[in-house]
JSON list of C-alpha atoms in Angstrom, two decimals:
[
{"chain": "G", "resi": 1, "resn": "UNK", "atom": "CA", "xyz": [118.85, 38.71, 108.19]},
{"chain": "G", "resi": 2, "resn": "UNK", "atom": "CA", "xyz": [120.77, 41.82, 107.83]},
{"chain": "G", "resi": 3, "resn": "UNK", "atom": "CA", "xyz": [121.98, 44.09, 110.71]},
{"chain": "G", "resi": 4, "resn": "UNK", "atom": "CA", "xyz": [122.02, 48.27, 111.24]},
{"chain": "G", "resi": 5, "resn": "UNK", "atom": "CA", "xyz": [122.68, 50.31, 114.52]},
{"chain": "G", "resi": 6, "resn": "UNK", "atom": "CA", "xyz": [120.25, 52.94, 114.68]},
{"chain": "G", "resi": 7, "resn": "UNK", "atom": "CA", "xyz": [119.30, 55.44, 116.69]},
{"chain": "G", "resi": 8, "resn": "UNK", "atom": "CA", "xyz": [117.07, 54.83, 119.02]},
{"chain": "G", "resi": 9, "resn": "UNK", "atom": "CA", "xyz": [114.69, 58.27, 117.66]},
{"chain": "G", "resi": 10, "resn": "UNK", "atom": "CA", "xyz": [115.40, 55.72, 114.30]},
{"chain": "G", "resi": 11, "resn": "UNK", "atom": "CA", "xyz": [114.05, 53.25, 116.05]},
{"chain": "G", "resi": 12, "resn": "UNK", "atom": "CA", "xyz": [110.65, 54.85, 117.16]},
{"chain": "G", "resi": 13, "resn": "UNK", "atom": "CA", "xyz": [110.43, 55.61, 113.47]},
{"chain": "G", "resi": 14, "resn": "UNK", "atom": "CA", "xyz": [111.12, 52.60, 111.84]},
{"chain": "G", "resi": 15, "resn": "UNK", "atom": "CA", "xyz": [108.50, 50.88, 114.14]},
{"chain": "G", "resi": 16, "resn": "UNK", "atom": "CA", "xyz": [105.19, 53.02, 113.00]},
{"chain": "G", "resi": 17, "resn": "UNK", "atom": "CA", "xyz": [107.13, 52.47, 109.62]},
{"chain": "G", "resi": 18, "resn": "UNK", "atom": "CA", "xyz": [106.73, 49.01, 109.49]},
{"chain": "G", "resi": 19, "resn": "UNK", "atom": "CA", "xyz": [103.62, 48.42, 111.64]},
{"chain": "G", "resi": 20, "resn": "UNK", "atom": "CA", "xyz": [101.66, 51.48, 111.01]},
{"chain": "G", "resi": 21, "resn": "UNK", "atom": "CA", "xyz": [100.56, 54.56, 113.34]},
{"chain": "G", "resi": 22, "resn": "UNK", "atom": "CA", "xyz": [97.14, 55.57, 114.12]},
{"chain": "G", "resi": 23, "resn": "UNK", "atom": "CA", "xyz": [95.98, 58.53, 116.11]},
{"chain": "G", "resi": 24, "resn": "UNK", "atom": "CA", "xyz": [94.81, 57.67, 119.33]},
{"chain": "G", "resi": 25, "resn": "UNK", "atom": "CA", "xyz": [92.50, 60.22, 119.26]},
{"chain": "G", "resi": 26, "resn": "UNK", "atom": "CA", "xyz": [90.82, 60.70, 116.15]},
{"chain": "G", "resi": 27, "resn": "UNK", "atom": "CA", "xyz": [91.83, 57.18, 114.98]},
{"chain": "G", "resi": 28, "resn": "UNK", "atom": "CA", "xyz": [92.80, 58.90, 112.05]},
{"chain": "G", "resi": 29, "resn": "UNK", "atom": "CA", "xyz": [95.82, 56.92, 110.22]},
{"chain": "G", "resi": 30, "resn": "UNK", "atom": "CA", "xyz": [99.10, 58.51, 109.84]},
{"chain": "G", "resi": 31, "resn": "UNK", "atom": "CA", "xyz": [101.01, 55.60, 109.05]},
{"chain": "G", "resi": 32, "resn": "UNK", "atom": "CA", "xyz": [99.98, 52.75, 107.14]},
{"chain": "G", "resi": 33, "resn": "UNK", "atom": "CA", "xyz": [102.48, 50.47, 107.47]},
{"chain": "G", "resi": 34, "resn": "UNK", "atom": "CA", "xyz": [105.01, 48.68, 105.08]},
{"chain": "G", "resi": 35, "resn": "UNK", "atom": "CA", "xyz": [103.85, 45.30, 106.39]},
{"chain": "G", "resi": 36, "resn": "UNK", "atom": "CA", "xyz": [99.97, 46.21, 105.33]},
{"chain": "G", "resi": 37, "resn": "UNK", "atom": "CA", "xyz": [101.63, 46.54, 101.96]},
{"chain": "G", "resi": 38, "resn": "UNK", "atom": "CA", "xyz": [101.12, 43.71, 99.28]},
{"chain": "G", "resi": 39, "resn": "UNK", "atom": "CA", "xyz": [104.63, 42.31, 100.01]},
{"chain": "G", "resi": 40, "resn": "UNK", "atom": "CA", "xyz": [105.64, 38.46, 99.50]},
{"chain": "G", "resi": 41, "resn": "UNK", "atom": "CA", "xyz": [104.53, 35.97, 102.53]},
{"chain": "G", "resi": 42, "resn": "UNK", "atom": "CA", "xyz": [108.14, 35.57, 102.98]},
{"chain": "G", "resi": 43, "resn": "UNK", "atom": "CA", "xyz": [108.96, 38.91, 103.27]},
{"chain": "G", "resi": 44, "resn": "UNK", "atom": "CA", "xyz": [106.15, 39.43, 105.82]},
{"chain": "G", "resi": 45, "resn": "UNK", "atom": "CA", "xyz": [106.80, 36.70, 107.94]},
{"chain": "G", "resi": 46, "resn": "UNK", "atom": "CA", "xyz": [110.60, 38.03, 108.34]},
{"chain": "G", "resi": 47, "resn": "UNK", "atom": "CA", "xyz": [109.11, 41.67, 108.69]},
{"chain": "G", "resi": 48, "resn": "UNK", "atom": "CA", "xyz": [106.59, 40.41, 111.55]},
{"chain": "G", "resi": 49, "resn": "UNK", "atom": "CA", "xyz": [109.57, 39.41, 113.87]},
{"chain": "G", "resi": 50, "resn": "UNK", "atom": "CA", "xyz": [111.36, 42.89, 112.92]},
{"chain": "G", "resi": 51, "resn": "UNK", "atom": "CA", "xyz": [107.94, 44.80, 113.66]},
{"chain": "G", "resi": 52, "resn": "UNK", "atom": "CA", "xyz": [107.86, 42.70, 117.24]},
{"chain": "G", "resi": 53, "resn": "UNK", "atom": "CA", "xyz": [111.60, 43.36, 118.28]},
{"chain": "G", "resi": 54, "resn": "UNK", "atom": "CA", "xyz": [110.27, 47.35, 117.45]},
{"chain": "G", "resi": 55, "resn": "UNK", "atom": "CA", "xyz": [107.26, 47.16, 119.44]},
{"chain": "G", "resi": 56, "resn": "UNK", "atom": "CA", "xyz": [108.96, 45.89, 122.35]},
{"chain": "G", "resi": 57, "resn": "UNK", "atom": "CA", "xyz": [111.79, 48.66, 122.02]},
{"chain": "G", "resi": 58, "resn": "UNK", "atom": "CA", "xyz": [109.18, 51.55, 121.01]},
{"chain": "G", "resi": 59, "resn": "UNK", "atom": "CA", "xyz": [107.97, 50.11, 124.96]},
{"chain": "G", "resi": 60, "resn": "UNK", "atom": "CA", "xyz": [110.58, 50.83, 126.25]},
{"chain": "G", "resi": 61, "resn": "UNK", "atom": "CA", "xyz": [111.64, 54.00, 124.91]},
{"chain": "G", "resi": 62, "resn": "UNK", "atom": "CA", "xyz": [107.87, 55.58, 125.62]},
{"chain": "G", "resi": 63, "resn": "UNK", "atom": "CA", "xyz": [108.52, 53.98, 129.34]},
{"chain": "G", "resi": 64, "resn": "UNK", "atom": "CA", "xyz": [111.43, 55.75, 129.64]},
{"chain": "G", "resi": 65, "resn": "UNK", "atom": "CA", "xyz": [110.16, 59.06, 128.18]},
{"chain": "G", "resi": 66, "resn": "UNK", "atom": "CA", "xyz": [107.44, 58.81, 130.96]},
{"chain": "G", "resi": 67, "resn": "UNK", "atom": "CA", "xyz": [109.93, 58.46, 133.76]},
{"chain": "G", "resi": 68, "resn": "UNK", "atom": "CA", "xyz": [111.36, 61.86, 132.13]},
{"chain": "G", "resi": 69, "resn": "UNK", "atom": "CA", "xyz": [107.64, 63.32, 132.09]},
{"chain": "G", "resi": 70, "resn": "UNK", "atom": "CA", "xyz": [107.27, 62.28, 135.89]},
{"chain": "G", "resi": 71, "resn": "UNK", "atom": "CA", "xyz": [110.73, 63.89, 136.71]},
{"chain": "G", "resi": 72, "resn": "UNK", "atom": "CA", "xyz": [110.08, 66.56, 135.02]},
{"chain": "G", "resi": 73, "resn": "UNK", "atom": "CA", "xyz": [106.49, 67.30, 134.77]},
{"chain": "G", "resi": 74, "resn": "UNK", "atom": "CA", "xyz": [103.94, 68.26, 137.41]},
{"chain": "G", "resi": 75, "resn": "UNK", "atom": "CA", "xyz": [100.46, 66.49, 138.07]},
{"chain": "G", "resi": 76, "resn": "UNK", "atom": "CA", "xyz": [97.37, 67.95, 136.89]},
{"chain": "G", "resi": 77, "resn": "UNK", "atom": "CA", "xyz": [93.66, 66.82, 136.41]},
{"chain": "G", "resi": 78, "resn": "UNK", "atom": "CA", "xyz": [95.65, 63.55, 137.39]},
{"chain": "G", "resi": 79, "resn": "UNK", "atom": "CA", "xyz": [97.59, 63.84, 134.19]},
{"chain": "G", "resi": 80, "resn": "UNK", "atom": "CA", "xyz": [101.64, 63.96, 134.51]},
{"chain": "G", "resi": 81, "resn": "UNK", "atom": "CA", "xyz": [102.52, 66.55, 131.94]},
{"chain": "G", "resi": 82, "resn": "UNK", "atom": "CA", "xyz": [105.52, 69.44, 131.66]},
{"chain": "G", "resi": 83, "resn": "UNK", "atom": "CA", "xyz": [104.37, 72.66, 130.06]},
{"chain": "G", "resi": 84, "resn": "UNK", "atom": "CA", "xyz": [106.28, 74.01, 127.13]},
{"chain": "G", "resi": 85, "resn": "UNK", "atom": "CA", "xyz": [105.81, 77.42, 128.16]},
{"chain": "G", "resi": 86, "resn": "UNK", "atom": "CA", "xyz": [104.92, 78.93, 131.44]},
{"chain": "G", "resi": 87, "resn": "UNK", "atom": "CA", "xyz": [102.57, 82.15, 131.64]},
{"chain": "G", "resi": 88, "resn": "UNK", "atom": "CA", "xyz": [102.68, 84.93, 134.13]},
{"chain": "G", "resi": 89, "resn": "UNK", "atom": "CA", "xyz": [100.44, 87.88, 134.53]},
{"chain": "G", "resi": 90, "resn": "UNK", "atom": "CA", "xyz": [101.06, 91.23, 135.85]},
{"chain": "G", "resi": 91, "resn": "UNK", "atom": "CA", "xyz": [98.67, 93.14, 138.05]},
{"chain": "G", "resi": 92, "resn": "UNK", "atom": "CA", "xyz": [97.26, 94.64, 134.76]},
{"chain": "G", "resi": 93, "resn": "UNK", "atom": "CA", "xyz": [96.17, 91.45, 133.25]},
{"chain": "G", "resi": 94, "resn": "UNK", "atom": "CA", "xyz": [99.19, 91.57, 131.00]},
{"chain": "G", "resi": 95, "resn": "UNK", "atom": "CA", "xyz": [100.16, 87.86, 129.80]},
{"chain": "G", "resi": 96, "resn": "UNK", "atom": "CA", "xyz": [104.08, 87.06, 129.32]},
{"chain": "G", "resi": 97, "resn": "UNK", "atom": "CA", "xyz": [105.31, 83.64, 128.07]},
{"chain": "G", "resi": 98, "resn": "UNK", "atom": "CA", "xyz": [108.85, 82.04, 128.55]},
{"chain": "G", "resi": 99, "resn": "UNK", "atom": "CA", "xyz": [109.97, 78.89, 128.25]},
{"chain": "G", "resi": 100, "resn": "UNK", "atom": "CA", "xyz": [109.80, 76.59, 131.24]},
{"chain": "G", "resi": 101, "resn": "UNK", "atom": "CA", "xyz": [113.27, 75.46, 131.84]},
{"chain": "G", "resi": 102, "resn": "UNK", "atom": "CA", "xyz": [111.72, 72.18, 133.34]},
{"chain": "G", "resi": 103, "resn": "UNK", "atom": "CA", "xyz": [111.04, 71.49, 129.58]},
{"chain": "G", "resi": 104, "resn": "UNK", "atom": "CA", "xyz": [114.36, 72.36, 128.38]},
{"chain": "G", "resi": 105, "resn": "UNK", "atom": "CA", "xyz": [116.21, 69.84, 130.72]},
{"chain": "G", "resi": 106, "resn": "UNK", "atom": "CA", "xyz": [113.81, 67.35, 129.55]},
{"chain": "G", "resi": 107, "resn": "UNK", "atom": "CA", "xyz": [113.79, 67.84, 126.07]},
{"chain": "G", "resi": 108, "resn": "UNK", "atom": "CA", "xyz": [118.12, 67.71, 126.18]},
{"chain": "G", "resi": 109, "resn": "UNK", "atom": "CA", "xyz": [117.52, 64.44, 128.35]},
{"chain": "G", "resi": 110, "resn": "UNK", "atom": "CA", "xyz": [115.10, 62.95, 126.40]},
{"chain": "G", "resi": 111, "resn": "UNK", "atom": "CA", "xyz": [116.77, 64.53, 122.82]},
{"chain": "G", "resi": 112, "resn": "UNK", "atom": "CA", "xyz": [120.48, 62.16, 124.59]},
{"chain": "G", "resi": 113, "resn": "UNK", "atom": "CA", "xyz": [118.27, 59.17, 125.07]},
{"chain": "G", "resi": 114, "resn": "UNK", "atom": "CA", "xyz": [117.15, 58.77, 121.52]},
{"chain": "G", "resi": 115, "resn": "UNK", "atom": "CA", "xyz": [120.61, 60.16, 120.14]},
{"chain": "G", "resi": 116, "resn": "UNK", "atom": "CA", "xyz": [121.82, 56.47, 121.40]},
{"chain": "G", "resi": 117, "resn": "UNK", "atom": "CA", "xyz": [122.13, 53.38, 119.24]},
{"chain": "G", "resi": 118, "resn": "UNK", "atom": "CA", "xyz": [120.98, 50.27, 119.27]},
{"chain": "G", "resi": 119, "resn": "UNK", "atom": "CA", "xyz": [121.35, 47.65, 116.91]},
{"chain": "G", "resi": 120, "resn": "UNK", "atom": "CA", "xyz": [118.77, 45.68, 114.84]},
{"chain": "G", "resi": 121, "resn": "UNK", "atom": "CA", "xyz": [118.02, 42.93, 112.75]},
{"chain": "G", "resi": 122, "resn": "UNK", "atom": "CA", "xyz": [115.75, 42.93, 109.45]},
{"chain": "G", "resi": 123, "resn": "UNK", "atom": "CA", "xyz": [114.99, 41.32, 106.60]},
{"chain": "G", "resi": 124, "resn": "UNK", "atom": "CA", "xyz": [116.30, 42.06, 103.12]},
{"chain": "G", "resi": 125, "resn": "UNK", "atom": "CA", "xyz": [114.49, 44.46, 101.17]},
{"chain": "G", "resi": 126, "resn": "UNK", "atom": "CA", "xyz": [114.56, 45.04, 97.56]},
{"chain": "G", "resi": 127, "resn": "UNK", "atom": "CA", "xyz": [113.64, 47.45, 95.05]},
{"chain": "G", "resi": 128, "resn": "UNK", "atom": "CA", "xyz": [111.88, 44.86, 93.74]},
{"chain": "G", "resi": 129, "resn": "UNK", "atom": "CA", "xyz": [109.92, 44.28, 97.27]},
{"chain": "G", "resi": 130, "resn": "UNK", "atom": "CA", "xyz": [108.83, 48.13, 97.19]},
{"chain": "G", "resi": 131, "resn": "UNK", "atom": "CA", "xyz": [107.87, 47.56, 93.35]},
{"chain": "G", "resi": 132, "resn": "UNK", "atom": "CA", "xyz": [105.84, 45.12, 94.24]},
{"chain": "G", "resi": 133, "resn": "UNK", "atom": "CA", "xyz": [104.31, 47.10, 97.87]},
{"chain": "G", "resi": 134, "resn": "UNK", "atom": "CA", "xyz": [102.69, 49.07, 95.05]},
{"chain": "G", "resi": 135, "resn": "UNK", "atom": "CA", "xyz": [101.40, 52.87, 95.86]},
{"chain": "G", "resi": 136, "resn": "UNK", "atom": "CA", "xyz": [101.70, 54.64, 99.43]},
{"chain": "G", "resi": 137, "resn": "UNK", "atom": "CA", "xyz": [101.08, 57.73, 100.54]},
{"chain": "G", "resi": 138, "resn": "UNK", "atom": "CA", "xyz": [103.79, 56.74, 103.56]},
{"chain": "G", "resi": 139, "resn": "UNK", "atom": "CA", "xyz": [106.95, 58.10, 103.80]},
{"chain": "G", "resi": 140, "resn": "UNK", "atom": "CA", "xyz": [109.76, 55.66, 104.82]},
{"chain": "G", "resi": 141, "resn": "UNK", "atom": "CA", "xyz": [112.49, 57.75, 105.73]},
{"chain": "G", "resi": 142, "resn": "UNK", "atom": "CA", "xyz": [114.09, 55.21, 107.77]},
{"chain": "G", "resi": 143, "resn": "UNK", "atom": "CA", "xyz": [112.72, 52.57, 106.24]},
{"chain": "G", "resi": 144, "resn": "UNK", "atom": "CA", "xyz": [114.76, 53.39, 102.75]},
{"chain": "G", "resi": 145, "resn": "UNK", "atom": "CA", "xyz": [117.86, 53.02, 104.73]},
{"chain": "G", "resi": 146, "resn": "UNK", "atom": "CA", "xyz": [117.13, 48.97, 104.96]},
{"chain": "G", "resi": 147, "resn": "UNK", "atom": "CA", "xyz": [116.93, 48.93, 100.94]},
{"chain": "G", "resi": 148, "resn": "UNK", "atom": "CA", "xyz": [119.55, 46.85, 99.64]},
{"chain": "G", "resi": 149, "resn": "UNK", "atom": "CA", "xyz": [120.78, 48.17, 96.38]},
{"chain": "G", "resi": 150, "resn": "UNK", "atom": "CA", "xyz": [121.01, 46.23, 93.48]},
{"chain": "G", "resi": 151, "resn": "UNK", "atom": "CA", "xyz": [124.80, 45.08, 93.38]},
{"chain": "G", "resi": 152, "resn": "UNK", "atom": "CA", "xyz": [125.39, 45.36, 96.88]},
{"chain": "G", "resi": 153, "resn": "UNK", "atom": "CA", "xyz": [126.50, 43.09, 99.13]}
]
């Protein structure tokens, strides 16, 4: 197993990478994921325990991006939310936007959170392994950064 310190934005990344992303509304897939490509057993089994250590640190990133929301955010509908923009209007029915500073502080909060590192264990990866992954419509930005090079160490 090789080692990288990532980010932990990186992080998020690499995880739908690897296990794939799906809309939760529509279903609709955005990510297919490297380990539903046809990769070698061995390769999979080592990617599995990658994808798993991801999935439990994609937890606990989204966990604390909710603490953030909550901090941040105000209840509606029973929904914990912080507007983007917040919308006044005049006594002539005149609509004016500006950006909710509540958002602001949360997006530089949340923008230092994932600017941290964190480092993690994977398999090694080939050309030859993405060769063999055949065709994907994926893009593995972070993903490529695992690729050991041919005459690299």
């Amino acid at each position: 197993m090789e080692k990288i310190k990532l980010k932990l934005g990186e992080v998020l990344q690499l995880s739908h990478e690897i296990n794939g992303l799906h809309n939760s509304e529509t279903g609709e897939v955005i990510y297919q994921g490297f380990l539903n490509q046809n990769l070698s057993i061995i390769l999979k089994y080592e990617l599995t325990d990658c994808g798993e250590f991801l999935t439990k640190e994609r937890k606990k990133i989204e966990s604390l991006r909710d603490e953030l929301v909550k901090k941040y955010g105000t209840e509606q509908d029973g929904v914990m939310s912080v507007k983007t923009y917040l919308e006044y209007k005049d006594d002539e029915g005149n609509v004016t936007r500006s950006v909710n500073p509540k958002y602001v502080e949360l997006d530089a909060e949340y923008s230092k959170l994932l600017d941290q590192e964190k480092e993690v264990e994977f398999p090694e990866i080939t050309l030859q392994d993405l060769k063999d992954a055949g065709k994907t419509k994926d893009q593995y930005r972070t993903l490529f950064k695992l690729i050991k090079k041919e005459g690299t160490k």
